[in-house]
Coordinates of C-alpha atoms in Angstrom, one line a residue:
M893 CA 0.0 0.0 0.0
F894 CA 2.9 2.4 0.8
L895 CA 4.4 1.8 -2.6
Q896 CA 1.0 2.3 -4.3
N897 CA 0.5 5.6 -2.4
S898 CA 4.0 6.7 -3.2
F899 CA 3.5 6.0 -6.8
R900 CA 0.3 8.0 -6.9
Y901 CA 2.0 10.9 -5.1
S902 CA 4.9 10.8 -7.6
L903 CA 2.5 10.6 -10.5
K904 CA 0.6 13.6 -9.3
K905 CA 3.8 15.6 -8.6
F906 CA 4.9 14.8 -12.1
I907 CA 1.6 15.9 -13.6
F908 CA 1.7 19.2 -11.8
I909 CA 5.3 19.8 -13.1
I910 CA 4.0 19.2 -16.6
I911 CA 1.1 21.6 -16.0
F912 CA 3.4 24.3 -14.7
L913 CA 5.7 24.0 -17.7
L914 CA 2.9 23.9 -20.2
S915 CA 1.1 26.8 -18.5
N916 CA 4.3 28.9 -18.6
L917 CA 4.9 28.0 -22.2
F918 CA 1.4 28.9 -23.3
C919 CA 1.3 32.1 -21.2
N920 CA 4.6 33.3 -22.7
K921 CA 3.5 32.4 -26.2
F922 CA 0.1 33.9 -25.9
K923 CA 0.8 36.7 -23.4
E924 CA -1.5 39.0 -25.3
S925 CA -4.4 36.6 -25.1
K926 CA -7.2 37.2 -22.8
K927 CA -7.1 36.0 -19.2
E928 CA -10.0 33.6 -19.7
N929 CA -8.0 31.7 -22.3
T930 CA -5.3 31.0 -19.7
D931 CA -8.0 30.1 -17.1
L932 CA -9.5 27.7 -19.6
L933 CA -6.2 26.1 -20.3
M934 CA -5.4 25.7 -16.6
T935 CA -8.9 24.1 -16.0
F936 CA -8.3 21.7 -18.8
L937 CA -4.8 20.7 -17.5
Y938 CA -6.1 20.2 -14.0
S939 CA -8.9 18.1 -15.4
I940 CA -6.4 15.8 -17.0
S941 CA -4.5 15.6 -13.8
N942 CA -7.6 14.5 -11.9
D943 CA -8.5 12.0 -14.6
I944 CA -5.0 10.4 -14.5
E945 CA -5.3 10.1 -10.7
L946 CA -8.8 8.6 -11.0
Q947 CA -7.5 6.2 -13.6
A948 CA -4.6 5.1 -11.4
L949 CA -6.9 4.6 -8.4
A950 CA -9.4 2.5 -10.5
K951 CA -6.6 0.4 -11.8
E952 CA -5.4 -0.2 -8.3
Q953 CA -8.8 -1.1 -6.9
I954 CA -10.4 -2.8 -10.0
G955 CA -7.6 -4.0 -12.2
I956 CA -7.5 -4.6 -15.9
L957 CA -9.6 -7.4 -17.5
P958 CA -7.3 -9.7 -19.5
S959 CA -7.9 -9.9 -23.2
R960 CA -8.7 -13.7 -22.9
P961 CA -10.1 -15.9 -20.1
P962 CA -7.9 -18.5 -18.6
G963 CA -7.8 -21.7 -20.6
S964 CA -8.8 -20.0 -23.9
E965 CA -5.2 -20.2 -25.2
F966 CA -5.8 -23.8 -25.9
D967 CA -9.1 -23.3 -27.8
T968 CA -9.1 -23.6 -31.6
N969 CA -11.4 -21.9 -34.0
A970 CA -12.9 -25.2 -35.0
Q971 CA -13.8 -25.9 -31.4
I972 CA -15.4 -22.5 -30.9
Q973 CA -17.4 -22.9 -34.1
L974 CA -18.6 -26.3 -33.0
G975 CA -19.6 -24.9 -29.6
N976 CA -21.5 -22.1 -31.3
K977 CA -23.4 -24.6 -33.4
I978 CA -24.3 -26.7 -30.4
F979 CA -25.3 -23.6 -28.4
R980 CA -27.8 -22.7 -31.2
D981 CA -29.1 -26.2 -31.9
N982 CA -32.8 -26.4 -30.9
T983 CA -33.0 -30.1 -31.7
L984 CA -31.1 -30.8 -28.5
S985 CA -34.1 -29.9 -26.4
L986 CA -36.9 -32.3 -25.6
N987 CA -39.5 -30.5 -27.9
Q988 CA -36.8 -29.5 -30.4
V989 CA -37.8 -25.8 -30.0
Q990 CA -35.5 -24.5 -27.3
A991 CA -31.7 -24.0 -27.5
C992 CA -29.0 -22.6 -25.2
I993 CA -29.4 -19.3 -27.1
T994 CA -33.1 -19.1 -26.2
C995 CA -32.3 -18.1 -22.6
H996 CA -28.8 -16.6 -23.5
P997 CA -29.5 -14.6 -26.6
L998 CA -26.4 -13.0 -28.1
D999 CA -27.3 -11.4 -31.4
G1000 CA -28.1 -7.8 -32.0
N1001 CA -28.4 -5.8 -28.7
S1002 CA -28.9 -8.9 -26.6
A1003 CA -26.3 -9.3 -23.8
G1004 CA -26.4 -13.0 -23.1
M1005 CA -29.7 -13.3 -21.1
D1006 CA -33.3 -13.1 -22.0
R1007 CA -34.4 -10.2 -19.8
Q1008 CA -37.1 -12.3 -18.2
S1009 CA -37.6 -12.5 -14.4
T1010 CA -37.1 -16.2 -14.7
S1011 CA -36.7 -18.1 -17.9
R1012 CA -39.2 -20.6 -19.2
G1013 CA -38.3 -24.2 -20.1
T1014 CA -39.0 -26.4 -23.0
F1015 CA -42.7 -26.8 -22.2
G1016 CA -43.3 -23.5 -20.5
Q1017 CA -41.9 -24.5 -17.1
I1018 CA -41.1 -21.5 -15.0
G1019 CA -37.4 -21.4 -13.9
K1020 CA -36.5 -20.8 -10.3
R1021 CA -33.9 -18.1 -10.8
N1022 CA -33.1 -15.2 -13.0
T1023 CA -30.9 -16.1 -16.0
P1024 CA -27.4 -14.5 -15.6
T1025 CA -25.6 -13.2 -18.7
I1026 CA -23.2 -15.6 -20.4
L1027 CA -20.9 -12.7 -21.5
N1028 CA -17.5 -12.9 -19.8
V1029 CA -18.5 -16.2 -18.2
G1030 CA -15.0 -17.7 -18.9
Y1031 CA -13.5 -15.4 -16.3
L1032 CA -15.8 -16.4 -13.5
P1033 CA -14.4 -18.5 -10.7
I1034 CA -17.8 -19.7 -9.6
L1035 CA -20.9 -20.4 -11.6
F1036 CA -24.7 -20.2 -11.0
W1037 CA -26.3 -18.1 -8.2
D1038 CA -25.5 -20.8 -5.7
G1039 CA -22.0 -21.6 -6.9
R1040 CA -22.7 -25.3 -7.5
K1041 CA -20.1 -25.4 -10.2
D1042 CA -16.7 -23.7 -10.6
N1043 CA -15.8 -24.4 -14.3
L1044 CA -17.5 -24.4 -17.7
F1045 CA -16.7 -28.0 -18.5
D1046 CA -18.5 -29.4 -15.5
Q1047 CA -21.6 -27.4 -16.1
A1048 CA -21.9 -27.8 -19.9
V1049 CA -24.4 -30.6 -20.0
M1050 CA -26.6 -29.5 -17.1
P1051 CA -29.0 -27.2 -19.1
F1052 CA -29.7 -30.0 -21.5
L1053 CA -30.8 -32.4 -18.7
D1054 CA -32.5 -29.9 -16.3
P1055 CA -36.3 -30.5 -16.3
L1056 CA -36.9 -26.8 -16.0
E1057 CA -34.7 -26.1 -19.0
M1058 CA -34.2 -28.3 -22.1
A1059 CA -35.5 -31.4 -20.3
L1060 CA -33.7 -34.2 -22.1
P1061 CA -34.0 -37.5 -20.0
S1062 CA -30.3 -38.5 -20.1
E1063 CA -26.8 -37.9 -21.5
T1064 CA -27.5 -40.9 -23.7
E1065 CA -30.4 -39.1 -25.4
L1066 CA -28.3 -36.0 -25.9
L1067 CA -25.6 -38.1 -27.5
N1068 CA -28.1 -39.9 -29.7
R1069 CA -29.4 -36.6 -31.0
L1070 CA -25.9 -35.4 -31.8
Q1071 CA -25.0 -38.7 -33.6
N1072 CA -28.3 -38.6 -35.6
N1073 CA -27.3 -35.3 -37.1
T1074 CA -24.7 -36.3 -39.7
S1075 CA -23.3 -32.8 -40.1
Y1076 CA -21.8 -33.1 -36.6
T1077 CA -19.6 -36.0 -37.7
K1078 CA -17.3 -33.7 -39.7
D1079 CA -17.6 -30.9 -37.2
F1080 CA -16.4 -33.0 -34.3
A1081 CA -13.6 -34.5 -36.4
N1082 CA -12.3 -31.1 -37.3
A1083 CA -12.5 -29.8 -33.8
F1084 CA -10.9 -32.8 -32.1
P1085 CA -8.8 -34.6 -34.7
N1086 CA -7.1 -36.8 -32.0
S1087 CA -10.6 -38.0 -30.8
P1088 CA -12.8 -37.5 -33.8
N1089 CA -15.9 -39.4 -32.7
V1090 CA -19.0 -37.5 -31.5
S1091 CA -18.9 -37.7 -27.7
I1092 CA -20.2 -35.9 -24.6
E1093 CA -16.6 -35.2 -23.5
S1094 CA -16.0 -33.3 -26.8
L1095 CA -19.3 -31.5 -26.5
K1096 CA -18.3 -30.2 -23.1
K1097 CA -15.0 -29.0 -24.4
A1098 CA -16.5 -27.3 -27.5
L1099 CA -19.2 -25.5 -25.5
S1100 CA -16.6 -24.4 -23.0
A1101 CA -14.4 -23.0 -25.8
F1102 CA -17.3 -21.1 -27.3
E1103 CA -18.4 -19.7 -24.0
R1104 CA -14.8 -18.5 -23.3
S1105 CA -14.9 -16.6 -26.5
L1106 CA -17.8 -14.5 -25.3
V1107 CA -15.7 -11.6 -24.1
S1108 CA -17.1 -8.1 -23.9
K1109 CA -15.1 -4.9 -23.6
S1110 CA -16.6 -1.6 -22.4
R1111 CA -15.7 2.1 -22.5
L1112 CA -14.6 1.7 -18.9
D1113 CA -12.0 -0.7 -20.1
D1114 CA -10.8 1.9 -22.6
F1115 CA -10.6 4.4 -19.7
L1116 CA -8.6 2.1 -17.5
E1117 CA -6.2 1.0 -20.3
W1118 CA -5.5 4.2 -22.2
N1119 CA -8.3 6.6 -23.1
L1120 CA -8.9 9.3 -20.5
L1121 CA -11.8 10.6 -22.7
A1122 CA -13.7 7.3 -22.8
L1123 CA -16.0 8.3 -19.9
S1124 CA -18.1 11.4 -19.6
T1125 CA -17.7 13.8 -16.6
E1126 CA -20.8 12.3 -15.0
E1127 CA -19.5 8.7 -15.5
K1128 CA -16.2 9.6 -13.9
E1129 CA -18.1 11.1 -10.9
G1130 CA -20.1 7.8 -10.7
L1131 CA -16.8 5.8 -10.8
K1132 CA -15.5 7.9 -7.8
I1133 CA -18.7 7.1 -5.9
F1134 CA -18.4 3.4 -6.8
L1135 CA -14.8 3.3 -5.4
S1136 CA -15.5 5.3 -2.3
A1137 CA -19.0 4.1 -1.2
G1138 CA -18.1 0.5 -0.6
C1139 CA -19.6 -1.1 -3.8
T1140 CA -16.4 -3.1 -4.2
N1141 CA -17.1 -4.9 -0.9
C1142 CA -19.3 -7.2 -3.0
H1143 CA -18.6 -6.2 -6.6
N1144 CA -14.9 -6.5 -6.6
G1145 CA -12.1 -7.1 -9.1
N1146 CA -12.1 -6.6 -12.9
L1147 CA -15.4 -8.4 -13.3
F1148 CA -17.1 -6.1 -10.8
G1149 CA -18.3 -9.1 -8.8
G1150 CA -19.0 -12.8 -9.4
S1151 CA -16.5 -14.2 -6.9
K1152 CA -18.3 -13.8 -3.5
F1153 CA -21.4 -15.0 -1.8
K1154 CA -23.6 -12.5 0.0
Q1155 CA -26.7 -12.8 2.1
V1156 CA -29.7 -11.0 0.7
D1157 CA -31.0 -8.1 2.8
S1158 CA -34.0 -8.6 5.1
V1159 CA -35.5 -5.2 4.3
H1160 CA -36.9 -6.1 0.8
N1161 CA -39.1 -9.0 -0.4
Y1162 CA -37.4 -11.7 -2.4
N1163 CA -38.6 -15.2 -3.3
P1164 CA -39.1 -16.7 0.2
N1165 CA -38.9 -20.3 -1.1
D1166 CA -35.4 -19.9 -2.4
L1167 CA -32.8 -20.6 0.2
G1168 CA -29.8 -19.9 -2.1
R1169 CA -26.5 -21.6 -1.6
Y1170 CA -28.0 -23.8 1.2
E1171 CA -29.9 -25.8 -1.4
F1172 CA -26.5 -27.0 -2.7
T1173 CA -24.4 -27.2 0.5
N1174 CA -27.1 -28.1 3.1
N1175 CA -25.1 -25.9 5.4
D1176 CA -27.4 -23.7 7.6
A1177 CA -24.9 -20.9 7.5
D1178 CA -25.5 -20.7 3.7
K1179 CA -29.2 -19.9 3.9
K1180 CA -30.2 -16.9 1.7
F1181 CA -26.6 -16.5 0.4
F1182 CA -26.2 -15.9 -3.3
R1183 CA -23.3 -15.1 -5.6
A1184 CA -22.9 -11.3 -5.9
P1185 CA -23.1 -11.0 -9.7
S1186 CA -20.7 -9.3 -12.1
L1187 CA -21.8 -5.8 -13.0
R1188 CA -20.4 -5.9 -16.5
N1189 CA -23.3 -5.3 -18.9
V1190 CA -25.6 -4.7 -16.0
S1191 CA -27.6 -2.0 -17.8
L1192 CA -28.4 -4.5 -20.5
T1193 CA -29.4 -7.4 -18.3
A1194 CA -32.5 -6.3 -16.3
P1195 CA -34.4 -7.5 -14.3
Y1196 CA -32.2 -7.8 -11.3
F1197 CA -31.4 -10.1 -8.4
H1198 CA -31.6 -13.8 -8.2
D1199 CA -35.4 -13.8 -8.5
G1200 CA -35.6 -11.1 -11.2
S1201 CA -37.9 -9.0 -9.0
V1202 CA -36.4 -5.6 -9.7
R1203 CA -37.1 -4.0 -13.1
T1204 CA -34.8 -1.0 -13.2
L1205 CA -31.2 -0.4 -12.6
K1206 CA -31.9 2.7 -10.4
E1207 CA -34.2 0.7 -8.2
A1208 CA -31.5 -2.0 -7.8
V1209 CA -28.9 0.6 -6.9
T1210 CA -31.3 2.2 -4.5
R1211 CA -31.8 -1.1 -2.7
M1212 CA -28.1 -1.6 -2.4
N1213 CA -27.8 1.9 -0.9
L1214 CA -29.1 0.3 2.2
Y1215 CA -26.7 -2.7 2.1
N1216 CA -23.2 -2.7 3.5
L1217 CA -22.1 0.6 2.0
N1218 CA -19.6 3.0 3.6
Q1219 CA -22.0 5.9 3.2
T1220 CA -25.6 6.6 2.4
L1221 CA -26.0 8.0 -1.1
S1222 CA -28.2 10.9 -2.1
N1223 CA -30.6 10.6 -5.1
S1224 CA -28.2 12.6 -7.3
E1225 CA -25.3 10.3 -6.3
I1226 CA -27.4 7.3 -7.2
D1227 CA -28.1 8.8 -10.6
L1228 CA -24.3 9.3 -11.1
L1229 CA -23.6 5.8 -10.1
V1230 CA -26.2 4.5 -12.6
Q1231 CA -24.6 6.5 -15.3
F1232 CA -21.2 5.0 -14.5
L1233 CA -22.7 1.4 -14.5
R1234 CA -23.9 2.1 -18.1
S1235 CA -20.2 2.5 -19.1
L1236 CA -19.7 -1.2 -18.3
S1237 CA -21.8 -2.3 -21.3
D1238 CA -20.2 -4.0 -24.3
K1239 CA -19.2 -1.3 -26.8
T1240 CA -21.0 -3.1 -29.6
K1241 CA -24.4 -2.9 -27.9
S1242 CA -26.4 0.2 -26.9
N1243 CA -27.9 0.8 -23.4

């Protein structure tokens, strides 16, 4: 921490030296200019100084999102393409209507979830929990609201067999459907030349490879990496609030969450029949604990919370204003925080 603070002090000192030199240069060069021009220049330079300091602080507390998730260095284009095909194949559900992409739409402005409170299964079954976005899922250390899996490979087949989702009766039925589609014969052979037969093992690997490819980058990433102008003034103010108010107590790291379990507050009403992580661990201490989700693409993935009970981002932030923050936020600060959260959206999609 001492080294970090020392670096930030040195950086700020360096910036002010640059400001001093530039201001003298411009003042000497344009000494006949009006005073307001000099004031404007100084305001601009001080603004840059503040932005660089905010950038350094955000890098320190949030970090930079790597360009690729762990494990993706071994994925091939053929494996990713096969995974994409399986992801979109509606013949792999019991009624041959639903596919993975039904609940995790990706095309157009969709951000990897269907924007329903809870998704419906193959025959209209109502799911128990809100569908999380699949964007950036390759970075997550724990999966599902209750954390029952910790890697993509182990969870890959689960949606096909879940009676509330695609509802196939067994892995054998899933394998039969793949084998009955002759186009998969060549696809599996191209993706896995050392084990070319259609198999559940290779399906898991292909889906994992495809899901690791679903990386989204935001304007906030641009700001952290290089572009001080990537965020508006209001978004920068919102970022300051995010860092100072205690939001990182739950939504930490370069994913802005997704790595901790937190107990839902007792002030608001959530699904009383959902006991959260307890249903997986049977540990009484885990009752009503859920994974704090990543906030990347949060403005594109309403409704919110594990039961999808909150329709707007502002309402979600207002609820969290009462939960474990370092300070109570005013309405105007909540508005600034919401504006900042919009900067976490994938740059190819609009809020």
